[in-house]
Amino acid sequence: MWPWGHAAVGYLLYTAYRWFRFDLRPHGVAVVALAVGTQFPDLIDKPLAWQFALLPNGRSFGHSLLVAAVLLAVVWVVARRFDARESVVAFGIGYVGHLFGDALYPALAGDFHYVGFLGWPLIPAIEYDLSSGGFLDHLFALDLGSLALFELGLTVVAVGLWYHHGCPGLWVLLPGDGRPAPEERPES
């Protein structure tokens, strides 16, 4: 999945979580944490593999469910101390949504070997056709087939929903515009 697809899936998942759990829309700092979570595995793996050759490929360390479980457990413990649990939940939804988003296409195609990154390092690193080069090299190799169009469609839906929700998170990054913060139910 591409960054915009991960962001879209994360926002849709988090919106569903907030709606079913609290009957509320996404809000504030948690949406920023969500956005970071949706990109987090690639922010770790892609530079360390493509630019610095420190990881075997662009889906290894940060894309491992083992690493995600340990990281999210540690972050949860810290967040409880600072009463930031909702932000960690949002980050976790984005992070885990990213992992399953990357696993979706190979799983649907029956290429279960390419889902092995979820078990790294217990499952050896996978050799990909595009194992070297930077982000632009991969971007220029983008196939504008049905999968890319599906991701773009998800992105349009997610951006429309985000806009309908009042662009949550944007006002955290751009403070001082005078917009009132909507009420948010206290964390449980």
XYZ file of C-alpha atoms in Angstrom:
188
model
C 0.000 0.000 0.000
C 1.048 3.549 -0.616
C 1.218 6.226 2.119
C -2.134 7.746 1.138
C -3.778 4.309 1.219
C -2.393 3.608 4.694
C -3.612 6.999 5.926
C -7.064 6.383 4.453
C -7.415 2.898 5.929
C -6.201 4.156 9.312
C -8.651 7.058 9.374
C -11.568 4.838 8.372
C -10.661 2.222 11.004
C -10.222 4.825 13.732
C -13.473 6.543 12.774
C -15.285 3.212 13.057
C -13.648 2.545 16.435
C -14.650 5.962 17.823
C -18.165 5.662 16.476
C -18.826 2.115 17.753
C -17.053 2.562 21.109
C -18.018 6.112 22.079
C -20.484 7.350 19.440
C -17.987 10.160 18.754
C -15.968 11.430 15.826
C -12.154 11.395 15.751
C -10.710 14.349 17.626
C -7.551 16.337 18.323
C -4.124 14.998 19.193
C -5.252 11.392 18.746
C -5.756 12.022 15.010
C -2.158 13.252 14.746
C -1.018 10.098 16.578
C -3.145 8.066 14.168
C -1.505 9.724 11.161
C 1.960 8.954 12.538
C 0.930 5.363 13.262
C -0.312 4.821 9.715
C 3.118 5.715 8.355
C 5.333 4.477 11.204
C 6.448 1.086 9.804
C 7.540 2.700 6.524
C 9.250 5.586 8.314
C 11.439 3.004 10.029
C 11.948 0.341 7.384
C 12.145 2.218 4.093
C 15.025 4.581 4.953
C 16.929 1.960 6.926
C 16.635 -0.542 4.056
C 16.631 1.572 0.903
C 18.979 4.395 1.848
C 21.262 2.909 4.500
C 21.062 -0.882 3.841
C 20.741 -1.570 7.589
C 17.628 -3.739 7.172
C 17.092 -6.565 4.678
C 14.187 -4.818 2.918
C 11.505 -2.171 3.253
C 9.193 -4.557 5.131
C 11.052 -6.088 8.022
C 11.685 -4.590 11.477
C 8.895 -1.997 11.610
C 6.491 -4.316 9.781
C 6.890 -7.190 12.238
C 3.924 -8.013 14.478
C 6.451 -9.025 17.134
C 8.085 -5.602 17.101
C 4.678 -3.911 16.971
C 3.447 -5.855 20.010
C 6.498 -4.948 22.095
C 6.501 -1.306 20.984
C 2.777 -0.828 21.580
C 2.993 -2.460 25.023
C 5.817 -0.119 26.044
C 4.055 2.933 24.623
C 0.820 1.922 26.411
C 2.598 1.761 29.773
C 4.114 5.204 29.223
C 0.803 6.623 27.961
C -1.048 5.471 31.061
C 1.381 7.491 33.151
C 0.645 10.638 31.107
C -3.071 9.957 30.572
C -2.620 9.728 26.804
C -4.312 6.379 26.246
C -6.581 7.544 23.419
C -3.569 8.761 21.450
C -1.878 5.374 21.886
C -5.054 3.596 20.799
C -5.144 5.799 17.692
C -1.430 5.228 17.007
C -1.927 1.478 17.477
C -4.901 1.351 15.120
C -2.859 3.200 12.503
C 0.202 1.007 13.036
C -1.591 -2.356 12.992
C -3.835 -1.163 10.157
C -0.673 -0.419 8.162
C 0.649 -3.942 8.714
C -2.570 -5.608 7.635
C -2.936 -3.181 4.732
C 0.444 -4.331 3.431
C -0.532 -7.967 3.952
C -3.928 -7.608 2.262
C -2.923 -7.686 -1.404
C -0.570 -10.679 -1.220
C -3.052 -12.571 0.973
C -5.908 -11.940 -1.484
C -3.653 -13.094 -4.320
C -2.773 -16.266 -2.402
C 0.908 -15.243 -2.194
C 1.194 -16.047 1.512
C 4.987 -16.097 1.278
C 4.856 -12.313 0.877
C 2.962 -11.959 4.157
C 5.985 -13.390 5.991
C 7.209 -9.912 6.947
C 4.626 -9.988 9.732
C 6.707 -12.663 11.468
C 10.142 -11.119 10.951
C 12.739 -12.018 12.369
C 11.264 -15.479 13.066
C 10.442 -15.715 9.374
C 13.413 -14.802 7.151
C 13.324 -11.575 5.171
C 11.625 -11.744 1.808
C 13.400 -10.833 -1.428
C 11.379 -8.260 -3.351
C 11.819 -7.228 -6.968
C 12.303 -3.611 -5.893
C 14.604 -4.185 -2.928
C 16.812 -1.171 -3.584
C 16.352 2.423 -4.559
C 14.659 5.255 -2.763
C 11.062 6.333 -2.440
C 11.062 8.108 -5.821
C 12.302 4.955 -7.574
C 9.385 3.057 -6.099
C 6.934 5.858 -6.817
C 7.926 5.948 -10.482
C 7.372 2.175 -10.623
C 3.740 2.658 -9.478
C 1.293 0.592 -11.489
C -1.915 2.562 -11.974
C -4.003 -0.591 -12.063
C -7.091 -1.508 -10.117
C -5.267 -1.716 -6.746
C -3.860 1.809 -7.042
C -7.264 3.112 -8.084
C -8.850 1.302 -5.119
C -6.398 3.045 -2.771
C -7.089 6.405 -4.383
C -10.824 5.783 -3.998
C -10.359 4.944 -0.303
C -8.321 8.107 0.064
C -11.049 10.256 -1.473
C -13.625 8.717 0.878
C -11.368 9.172 3.933
C -10.470 12.775 3.068
C -14.145 13.569 2.519
C -15.025 12.054 5.878
C -12.123 13.855 7.587
C -13.324 17.149 6.088
C -16.903 16.381 7.162
C -15.584 15.803 10.700
C -14.084 19.295 10.727
C -10.492 18.356 9.793
C -9.606 16.877 13.218
C -5.942 17.028 14.062
C -5.267 19.930 11.735
C -6.079 22.413 14.473
C -3.558 20.675 16.749
C -0.865 21.310 14.166
C -2.088 24.848 13.370
C -3.098 26.305 16.752
C -4.428 29.759 17.370
C -7.040 29.995 14.660
C -9.819 30.486 17.196
C -11.687 27.286 16.335
C -13.381 25.816 19.365
C -12.390 22.273 20.236
C -15.354 19.894 20.200
C -16.179 18.146 23.437
C -14.580 14.768 23.909
C -15.705 12.045 26.246
C -13.157 11.357 29.006
C -10.962 8.307 28.609
C -12.054 5.221 30.466
